[in-house]
PDB file of C-alpha atoms and ligand atoms in Angstrom:
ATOM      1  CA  UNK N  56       5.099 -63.688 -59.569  1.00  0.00           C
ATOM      2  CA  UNK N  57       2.678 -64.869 -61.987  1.00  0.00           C
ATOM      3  CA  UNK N  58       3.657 -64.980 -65.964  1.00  0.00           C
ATOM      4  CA  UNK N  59       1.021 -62.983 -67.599  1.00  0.00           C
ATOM      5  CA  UNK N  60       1.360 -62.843 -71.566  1.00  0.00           C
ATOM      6  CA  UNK N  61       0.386 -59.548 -72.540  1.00  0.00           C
ATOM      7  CA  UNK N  62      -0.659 -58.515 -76.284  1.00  0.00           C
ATOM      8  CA  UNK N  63      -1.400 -55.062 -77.167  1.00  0.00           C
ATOM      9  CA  UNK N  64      -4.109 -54.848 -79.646  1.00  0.00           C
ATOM     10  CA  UNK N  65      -2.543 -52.306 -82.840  1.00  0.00           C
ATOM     11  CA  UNK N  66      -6.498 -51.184 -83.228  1.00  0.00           C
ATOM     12  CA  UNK N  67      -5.475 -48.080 -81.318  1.00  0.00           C
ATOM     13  CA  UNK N  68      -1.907 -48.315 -83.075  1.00  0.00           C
ATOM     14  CA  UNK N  69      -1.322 -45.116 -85.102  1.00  0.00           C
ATOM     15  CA  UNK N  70      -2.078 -46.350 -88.419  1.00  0.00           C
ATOM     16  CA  UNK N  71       0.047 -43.737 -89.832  1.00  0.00           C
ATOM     17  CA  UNK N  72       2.819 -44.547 -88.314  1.00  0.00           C
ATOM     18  CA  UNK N  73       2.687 -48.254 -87.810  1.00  0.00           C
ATOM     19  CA  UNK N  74       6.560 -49.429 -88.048  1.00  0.00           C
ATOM     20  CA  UNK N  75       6.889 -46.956 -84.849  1.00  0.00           C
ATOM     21  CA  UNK N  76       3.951 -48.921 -82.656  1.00  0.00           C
ATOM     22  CA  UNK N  77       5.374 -51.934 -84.205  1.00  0.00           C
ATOM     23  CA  UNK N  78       8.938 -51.255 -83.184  1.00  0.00           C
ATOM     24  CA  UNK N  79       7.806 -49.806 -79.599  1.00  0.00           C
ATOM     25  CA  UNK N  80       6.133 -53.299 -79.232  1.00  0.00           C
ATOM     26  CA  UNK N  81       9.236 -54.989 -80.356  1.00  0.00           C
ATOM     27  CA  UNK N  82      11.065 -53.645 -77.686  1.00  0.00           C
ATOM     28  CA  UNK N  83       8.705 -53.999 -74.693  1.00  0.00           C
ATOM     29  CA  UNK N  84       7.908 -56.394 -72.550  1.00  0.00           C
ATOM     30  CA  UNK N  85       4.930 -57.395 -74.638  1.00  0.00           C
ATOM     31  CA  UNK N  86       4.823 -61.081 -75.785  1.00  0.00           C
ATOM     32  CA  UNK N  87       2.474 -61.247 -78.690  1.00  0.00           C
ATOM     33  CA  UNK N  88       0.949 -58.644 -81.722  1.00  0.00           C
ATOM     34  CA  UNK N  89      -3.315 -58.664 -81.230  1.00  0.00           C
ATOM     35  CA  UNK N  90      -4.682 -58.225 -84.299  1.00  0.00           C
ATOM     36  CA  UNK N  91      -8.568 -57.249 -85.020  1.00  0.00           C
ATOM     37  CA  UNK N  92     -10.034 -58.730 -88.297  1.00  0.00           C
ATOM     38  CA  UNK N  93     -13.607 -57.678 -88.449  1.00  0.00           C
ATOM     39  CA  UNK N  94     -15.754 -58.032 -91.229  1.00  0.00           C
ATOM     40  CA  UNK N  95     -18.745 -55.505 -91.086  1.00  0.00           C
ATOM     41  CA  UNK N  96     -21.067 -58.688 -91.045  1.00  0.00           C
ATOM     42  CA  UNK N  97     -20.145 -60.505 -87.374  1.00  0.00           C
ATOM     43  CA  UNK N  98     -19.130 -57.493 -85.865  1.00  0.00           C
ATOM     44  CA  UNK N  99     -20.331 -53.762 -86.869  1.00  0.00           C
ATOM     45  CA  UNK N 100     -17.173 -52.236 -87.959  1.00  0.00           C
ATOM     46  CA  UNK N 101     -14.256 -53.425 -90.249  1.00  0.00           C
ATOM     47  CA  UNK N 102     -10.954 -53.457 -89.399  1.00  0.00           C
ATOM     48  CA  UNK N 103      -8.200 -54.859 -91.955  1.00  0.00           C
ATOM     49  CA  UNK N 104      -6.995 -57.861 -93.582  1.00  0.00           C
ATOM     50  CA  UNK N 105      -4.278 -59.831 -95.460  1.00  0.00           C
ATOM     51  CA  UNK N 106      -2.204 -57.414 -96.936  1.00  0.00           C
ATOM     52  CA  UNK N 107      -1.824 -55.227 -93.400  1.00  0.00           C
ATOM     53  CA  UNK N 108      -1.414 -58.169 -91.278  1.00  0.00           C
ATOM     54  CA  UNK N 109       1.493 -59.623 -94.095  1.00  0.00           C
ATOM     55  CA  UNK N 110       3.012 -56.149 -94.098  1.00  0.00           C
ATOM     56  CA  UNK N 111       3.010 -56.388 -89.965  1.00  0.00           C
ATOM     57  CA  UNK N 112       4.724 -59.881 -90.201  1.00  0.00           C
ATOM     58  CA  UNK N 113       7.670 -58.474 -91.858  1.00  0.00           C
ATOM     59  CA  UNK N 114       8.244 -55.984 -88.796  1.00  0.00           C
ATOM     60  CA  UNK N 115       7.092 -57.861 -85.982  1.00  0.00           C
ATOM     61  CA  UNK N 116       9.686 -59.847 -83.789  1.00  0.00           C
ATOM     62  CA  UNK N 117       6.922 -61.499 -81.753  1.00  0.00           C
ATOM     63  CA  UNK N 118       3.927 -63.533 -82.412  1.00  0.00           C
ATOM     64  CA  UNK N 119       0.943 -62.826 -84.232  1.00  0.00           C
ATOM     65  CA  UNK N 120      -2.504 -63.340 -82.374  1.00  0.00           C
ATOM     66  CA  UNK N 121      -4.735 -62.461 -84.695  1.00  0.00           C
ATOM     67  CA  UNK N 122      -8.740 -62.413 -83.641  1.00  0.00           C
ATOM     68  CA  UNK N 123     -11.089 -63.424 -86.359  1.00  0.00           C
ATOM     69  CA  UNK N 124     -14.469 -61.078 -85.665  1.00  0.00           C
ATOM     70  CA  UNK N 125     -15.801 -62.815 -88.911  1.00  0.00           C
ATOM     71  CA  UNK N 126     -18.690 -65.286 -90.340  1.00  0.00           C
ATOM     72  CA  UNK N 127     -17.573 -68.325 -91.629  1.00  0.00           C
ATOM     73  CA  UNK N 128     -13.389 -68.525 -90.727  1.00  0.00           C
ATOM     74  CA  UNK N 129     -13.104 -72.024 -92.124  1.00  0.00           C
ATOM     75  CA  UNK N 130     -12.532 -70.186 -95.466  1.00  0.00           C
ATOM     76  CA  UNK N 131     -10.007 -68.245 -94.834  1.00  0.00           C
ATOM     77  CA  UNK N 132      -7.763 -71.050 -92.513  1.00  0.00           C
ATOM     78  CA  UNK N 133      -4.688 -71.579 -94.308  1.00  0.00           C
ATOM     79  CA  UNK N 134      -4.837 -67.787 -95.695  1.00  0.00           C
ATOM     80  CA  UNK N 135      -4.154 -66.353 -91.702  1.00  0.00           C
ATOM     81  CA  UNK N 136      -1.297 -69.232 -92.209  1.00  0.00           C
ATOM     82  CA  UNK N 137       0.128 -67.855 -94.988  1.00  0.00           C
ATOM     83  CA  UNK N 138       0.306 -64.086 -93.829  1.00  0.00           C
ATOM     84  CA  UNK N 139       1.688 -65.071 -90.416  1.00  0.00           C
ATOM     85  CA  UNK N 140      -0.892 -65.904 -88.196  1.00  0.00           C
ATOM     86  CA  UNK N 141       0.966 -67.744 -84.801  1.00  0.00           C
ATOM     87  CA  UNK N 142      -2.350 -68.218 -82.820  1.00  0.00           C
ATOM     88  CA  UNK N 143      -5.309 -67.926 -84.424  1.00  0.00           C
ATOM     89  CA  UNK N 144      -8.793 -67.294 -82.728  1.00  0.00           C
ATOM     90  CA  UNK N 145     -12.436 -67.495 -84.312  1.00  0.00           C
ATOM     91  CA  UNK N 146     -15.405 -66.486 -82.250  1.00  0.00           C
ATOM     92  CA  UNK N 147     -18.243 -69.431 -80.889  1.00  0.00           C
ATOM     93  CA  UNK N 148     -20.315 -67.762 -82.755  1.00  0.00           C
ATOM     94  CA  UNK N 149     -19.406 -67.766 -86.201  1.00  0.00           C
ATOM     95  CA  UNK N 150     -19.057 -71.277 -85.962  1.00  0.00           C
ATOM     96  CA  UNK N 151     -21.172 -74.313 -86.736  1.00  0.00           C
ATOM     97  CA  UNK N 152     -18.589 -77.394 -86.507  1.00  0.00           C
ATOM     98  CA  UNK N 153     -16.114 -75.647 -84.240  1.00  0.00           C
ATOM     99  CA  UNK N 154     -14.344 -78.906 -83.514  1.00  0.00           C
ATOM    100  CA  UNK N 155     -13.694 -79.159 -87.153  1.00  0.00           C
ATOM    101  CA  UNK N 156     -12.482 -75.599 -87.462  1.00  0.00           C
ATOM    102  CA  UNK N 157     -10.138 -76.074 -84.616  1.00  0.00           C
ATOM    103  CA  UNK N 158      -8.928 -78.960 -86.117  1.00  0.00           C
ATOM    104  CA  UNK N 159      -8.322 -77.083 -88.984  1.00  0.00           C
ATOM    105  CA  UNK N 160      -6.023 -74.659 -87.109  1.00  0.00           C
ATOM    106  CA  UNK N 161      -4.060 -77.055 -85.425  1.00  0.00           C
ATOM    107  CA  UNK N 162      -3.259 -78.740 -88.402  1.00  0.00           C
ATOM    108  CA  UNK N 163      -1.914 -75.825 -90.209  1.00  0.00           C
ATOM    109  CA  UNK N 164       0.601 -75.328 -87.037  1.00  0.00           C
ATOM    110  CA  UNK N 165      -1.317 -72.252 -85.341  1.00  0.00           C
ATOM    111  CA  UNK N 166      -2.247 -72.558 -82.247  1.00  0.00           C
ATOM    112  CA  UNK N 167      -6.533 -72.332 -81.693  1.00  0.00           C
ATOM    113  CA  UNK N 168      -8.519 -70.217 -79.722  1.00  0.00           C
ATOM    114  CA  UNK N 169     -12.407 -69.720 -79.436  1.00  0.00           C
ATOM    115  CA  UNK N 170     -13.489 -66.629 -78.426  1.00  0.00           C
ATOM    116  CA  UNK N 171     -17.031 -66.142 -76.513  1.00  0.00           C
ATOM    117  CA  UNK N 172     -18.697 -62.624 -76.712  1.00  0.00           C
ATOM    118  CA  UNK N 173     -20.300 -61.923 -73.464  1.00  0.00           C
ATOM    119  CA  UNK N 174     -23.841 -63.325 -73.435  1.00  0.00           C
ATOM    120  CA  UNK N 175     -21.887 -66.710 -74.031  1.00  0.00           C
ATOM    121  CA  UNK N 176     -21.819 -68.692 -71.618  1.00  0.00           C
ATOM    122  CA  UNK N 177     -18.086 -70.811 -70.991  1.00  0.00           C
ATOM    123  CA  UNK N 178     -20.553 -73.870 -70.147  1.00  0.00           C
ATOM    124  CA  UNK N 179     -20.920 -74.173 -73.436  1.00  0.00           C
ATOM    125  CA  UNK N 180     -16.577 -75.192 -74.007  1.00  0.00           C
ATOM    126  CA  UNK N 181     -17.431 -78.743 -72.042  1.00  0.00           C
ATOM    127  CA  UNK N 182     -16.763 -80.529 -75.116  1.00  0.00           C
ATOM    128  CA  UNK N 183     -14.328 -78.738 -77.225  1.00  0.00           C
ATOM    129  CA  UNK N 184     -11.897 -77.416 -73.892  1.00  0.00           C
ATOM    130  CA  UNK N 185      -9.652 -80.417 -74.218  1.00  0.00           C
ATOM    131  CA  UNK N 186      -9.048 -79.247 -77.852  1.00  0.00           C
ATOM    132  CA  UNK N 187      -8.097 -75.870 -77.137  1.00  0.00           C
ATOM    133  CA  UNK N 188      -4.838 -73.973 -76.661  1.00  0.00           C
ATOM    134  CA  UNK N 189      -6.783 -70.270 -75.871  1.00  0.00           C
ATOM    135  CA  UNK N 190      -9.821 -68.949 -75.056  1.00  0.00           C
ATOM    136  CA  UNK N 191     -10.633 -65.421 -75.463  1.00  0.00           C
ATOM    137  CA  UNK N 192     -13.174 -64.245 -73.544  1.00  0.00           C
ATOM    138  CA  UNK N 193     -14.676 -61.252 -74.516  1.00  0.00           C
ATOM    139  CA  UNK N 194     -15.079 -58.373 -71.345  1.00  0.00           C
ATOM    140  CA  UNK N 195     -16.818 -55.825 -74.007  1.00  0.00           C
ATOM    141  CA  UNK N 196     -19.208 -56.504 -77.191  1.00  0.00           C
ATOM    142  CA  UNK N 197     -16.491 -57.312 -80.055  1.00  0.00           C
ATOM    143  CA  UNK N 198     -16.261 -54.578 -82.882  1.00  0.00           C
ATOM    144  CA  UNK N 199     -14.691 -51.187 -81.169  1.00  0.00           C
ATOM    145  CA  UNK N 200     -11.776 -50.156 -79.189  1.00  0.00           C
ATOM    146  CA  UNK N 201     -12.236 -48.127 -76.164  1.00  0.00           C
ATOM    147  CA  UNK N 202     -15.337 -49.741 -74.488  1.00  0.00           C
ATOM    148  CA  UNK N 203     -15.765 -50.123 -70.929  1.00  0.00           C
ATOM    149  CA  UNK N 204     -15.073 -53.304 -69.426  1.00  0.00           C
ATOM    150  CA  UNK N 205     -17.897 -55.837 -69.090  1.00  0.00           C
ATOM    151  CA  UNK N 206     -18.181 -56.745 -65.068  1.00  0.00           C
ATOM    152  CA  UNK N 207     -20.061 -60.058 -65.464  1.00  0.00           C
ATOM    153  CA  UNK N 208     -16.266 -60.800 -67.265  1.00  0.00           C
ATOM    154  CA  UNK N 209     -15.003 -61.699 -63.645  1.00  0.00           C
ATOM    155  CA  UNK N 210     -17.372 -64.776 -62.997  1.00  0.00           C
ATOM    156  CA  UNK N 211     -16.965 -66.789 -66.223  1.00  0.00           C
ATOM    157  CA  UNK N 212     -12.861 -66.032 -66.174  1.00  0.00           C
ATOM    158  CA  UNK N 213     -13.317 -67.766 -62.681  1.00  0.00           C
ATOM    159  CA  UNK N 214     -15.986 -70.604 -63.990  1.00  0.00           C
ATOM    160  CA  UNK N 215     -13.759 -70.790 -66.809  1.00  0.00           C
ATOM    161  CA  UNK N 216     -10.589 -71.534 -64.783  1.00  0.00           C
ATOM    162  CA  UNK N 217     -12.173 -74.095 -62.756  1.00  0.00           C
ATOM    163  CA  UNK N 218     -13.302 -75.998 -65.808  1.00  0.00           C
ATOM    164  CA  UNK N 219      -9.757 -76.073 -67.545  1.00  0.00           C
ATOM    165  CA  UNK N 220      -7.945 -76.879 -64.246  1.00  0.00           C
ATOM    166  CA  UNK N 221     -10.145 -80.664 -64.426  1.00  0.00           C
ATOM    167  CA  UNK N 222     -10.101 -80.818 -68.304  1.00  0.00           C
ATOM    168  CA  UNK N 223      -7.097 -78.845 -69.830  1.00  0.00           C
ATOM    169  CA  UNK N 224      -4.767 -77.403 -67.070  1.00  0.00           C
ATOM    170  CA  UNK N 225      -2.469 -75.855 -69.915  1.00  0.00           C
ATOM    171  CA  UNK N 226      -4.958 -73.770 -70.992  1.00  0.00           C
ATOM    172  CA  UNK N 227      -4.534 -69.601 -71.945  1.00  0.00           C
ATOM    173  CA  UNK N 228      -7.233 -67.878 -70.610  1.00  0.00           C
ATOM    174  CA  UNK N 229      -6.931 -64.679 -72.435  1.00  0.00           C
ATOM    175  CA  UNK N 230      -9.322 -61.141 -71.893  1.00  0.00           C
ATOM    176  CA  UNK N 231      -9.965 -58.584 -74.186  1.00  0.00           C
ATOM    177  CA  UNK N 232     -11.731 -55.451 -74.037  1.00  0.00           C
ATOM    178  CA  UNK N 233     -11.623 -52.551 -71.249  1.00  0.00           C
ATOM    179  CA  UNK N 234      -8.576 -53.991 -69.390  1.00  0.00           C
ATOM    180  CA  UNK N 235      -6.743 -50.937 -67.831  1.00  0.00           C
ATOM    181  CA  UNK N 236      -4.501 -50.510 -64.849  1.00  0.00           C
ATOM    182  CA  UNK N 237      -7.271 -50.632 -62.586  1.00  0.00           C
ATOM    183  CA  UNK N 238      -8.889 -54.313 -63.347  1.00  0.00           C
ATOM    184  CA  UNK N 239      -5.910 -56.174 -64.931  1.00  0.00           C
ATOM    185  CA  UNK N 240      -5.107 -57.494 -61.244  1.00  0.00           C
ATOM    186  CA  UNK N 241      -8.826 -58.982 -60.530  1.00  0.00           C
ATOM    187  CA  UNK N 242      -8.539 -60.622 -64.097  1.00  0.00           C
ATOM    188  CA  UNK N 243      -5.730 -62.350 -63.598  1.00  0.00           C
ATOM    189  CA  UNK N 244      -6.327 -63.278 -59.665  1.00  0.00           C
ATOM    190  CA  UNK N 245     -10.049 -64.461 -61.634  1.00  0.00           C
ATOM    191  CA  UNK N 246      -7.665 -66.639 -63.321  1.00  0.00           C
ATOM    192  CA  UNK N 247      -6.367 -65.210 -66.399  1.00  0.00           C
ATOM    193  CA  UNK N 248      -3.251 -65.754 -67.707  1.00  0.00           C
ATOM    194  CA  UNK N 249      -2.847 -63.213 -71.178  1.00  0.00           C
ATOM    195  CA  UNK N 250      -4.168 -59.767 -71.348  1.00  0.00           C
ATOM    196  CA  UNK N 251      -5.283 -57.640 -74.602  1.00  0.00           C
ATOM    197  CA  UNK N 252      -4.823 -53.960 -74.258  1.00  0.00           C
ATOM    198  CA  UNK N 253      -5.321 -51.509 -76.762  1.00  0.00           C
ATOM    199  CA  UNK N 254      -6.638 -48.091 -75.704  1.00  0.00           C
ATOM    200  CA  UNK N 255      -4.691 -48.335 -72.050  1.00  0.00           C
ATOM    201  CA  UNK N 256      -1.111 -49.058 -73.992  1.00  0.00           C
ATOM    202  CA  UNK N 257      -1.333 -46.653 -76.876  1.00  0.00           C
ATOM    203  CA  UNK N 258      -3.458 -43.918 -74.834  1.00  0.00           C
ATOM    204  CA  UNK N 259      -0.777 -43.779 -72.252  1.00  0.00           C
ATOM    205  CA  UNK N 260       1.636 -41.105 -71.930  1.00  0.00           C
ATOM    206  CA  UNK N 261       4.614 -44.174 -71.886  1.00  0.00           C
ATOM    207  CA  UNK N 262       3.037 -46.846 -73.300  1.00  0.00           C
ATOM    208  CA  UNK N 263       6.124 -48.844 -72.829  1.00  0.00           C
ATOM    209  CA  UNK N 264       5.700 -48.415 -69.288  1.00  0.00           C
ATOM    210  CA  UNK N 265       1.794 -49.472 -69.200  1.00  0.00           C
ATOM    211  CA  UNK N 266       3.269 -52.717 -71.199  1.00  0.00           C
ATOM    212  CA  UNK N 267       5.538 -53.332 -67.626  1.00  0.00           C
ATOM    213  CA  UNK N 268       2.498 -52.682 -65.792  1.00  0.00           C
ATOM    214  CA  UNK N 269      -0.131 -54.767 -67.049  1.00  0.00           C
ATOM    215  CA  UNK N 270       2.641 -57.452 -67.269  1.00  0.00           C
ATOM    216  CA  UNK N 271       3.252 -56.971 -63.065  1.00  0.00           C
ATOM    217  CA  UNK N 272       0.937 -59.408 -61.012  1.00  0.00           C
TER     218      UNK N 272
HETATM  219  C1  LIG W  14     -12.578 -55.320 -79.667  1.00  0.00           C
HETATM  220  C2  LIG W  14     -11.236 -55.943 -79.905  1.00  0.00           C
HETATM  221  C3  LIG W  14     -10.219 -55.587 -78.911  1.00  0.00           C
HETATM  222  C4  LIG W  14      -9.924 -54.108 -78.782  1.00  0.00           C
HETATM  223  C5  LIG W  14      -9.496 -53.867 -77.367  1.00  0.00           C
HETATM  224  O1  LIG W  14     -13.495 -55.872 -80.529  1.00  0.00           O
HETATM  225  O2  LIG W  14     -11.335 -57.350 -79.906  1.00  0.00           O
HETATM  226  O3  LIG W  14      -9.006 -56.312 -79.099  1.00  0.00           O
HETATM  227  O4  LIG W  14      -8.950 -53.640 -79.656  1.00  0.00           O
HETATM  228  O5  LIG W  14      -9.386 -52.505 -77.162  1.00  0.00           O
HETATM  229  P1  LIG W  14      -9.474 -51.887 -75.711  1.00  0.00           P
HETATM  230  O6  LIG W  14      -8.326 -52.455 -74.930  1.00  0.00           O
HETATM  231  O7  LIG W  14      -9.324 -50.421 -75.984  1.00  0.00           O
HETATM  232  O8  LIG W  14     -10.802 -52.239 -75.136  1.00  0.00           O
HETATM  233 ZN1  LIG W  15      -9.382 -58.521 -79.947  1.00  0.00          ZN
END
């Protein structure tokens, strides 16, 4: 059996009713909270910020993993700290000294991820890899819940997997976007080791149950 670390993402949460996803997650199997910051500049929607995620930090019994869809994350660092953030993930792409950035995560107790969007190639970790607690790799275009999962996903999980075994064997390979009870297996046989599931958890009839699910390898 295979630990898989499973983090529902509360974009499909009912937003007007949050303490009831919150508690539901509370009580699962799940191991983290996923939480989707977008700014309306990296990604074309917005999500929510600081005063939600503080608000969710209060309820949660589990760890925050919040995903930074935003330009320029090295200003807002110690803020995600502040509000709760336990692992903290900015995208490749909104960042021109990464290695800095990450260093900036670590030292504020968080653990780091990078994220790549899809057209990203995982090549392109050589150098930072050893630095990194996550990556996230992106199986749909950041920005919306409830997109179809991105095929060419499979490949770099794999290429990923081989990379980290050489350079950083502890490494979290996590997915996000489209996973369902239909592909979570091949992700995780890809090499994956933590899931993101929004639509598939809180569009199930028992999403407590889809939690065990996606959690059984
Ligand atoms: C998309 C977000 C995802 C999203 C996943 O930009 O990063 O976390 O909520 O939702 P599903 O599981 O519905 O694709
Ligand atoms: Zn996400």
């Amino acid at each position: 059996m295979k630990e898989i670390i499973l983090a529902p993402s509360l974009l499909s949460a009912d937003f007007n009713n949050l303490q009831k996803d919150i508690d539901m997650i509370n009580r699962s199997q799940a191991d983290w909270f996923h939480l989707d910051i977008m700014d309306g500049v990296f990604v074309p929607n917005i999500s929510f910020g600081f005063p939600i995620v503080k608000h969710i930090k209060k309820l949660a019994t589990k760890p925050l993993d919040v995903h930074l869809m935003i330009i320029q994350p090295e200003r807002y660092i110690e803020d995600w700290k502040n509000v709760g953030a336990d692992i903290l993930t900015v995208h490749y792409e909104a960042c021109t000294h990464l290695h800095r950035t990450v260093q900036q995560i670590k030292s504020f107790g968080m653990k780091a991820g990078v994220s790549l969007n899809p057209h990203t190639s995982v090549d392109l970790l050589q150098d930072i890899l050893p630095e990194l607690d996550m990556v996230l790799i992106m199986s749909v275009n950041p920005g919306f819940g409830g997109q179809s999962f991105i095929k060419n996903s499979f490949k770099k999980i794999e290429k990923l997997r081989l990379m980290a075994d050489i350079i950083n064997p502890q490494l979290i390979i996590q997915v996000d976007g489209g996973i369902d009870k239909n592909n979570y297996h091949e992700v995780v046989k890809m090499g994956a080791n933590a899931l993101v599931a929004g639509s598939a958890v809180f569009g199930a009839d028992n999403p407590e149950e889809m939690i065990k699910t996606l959690k059984s390898f």
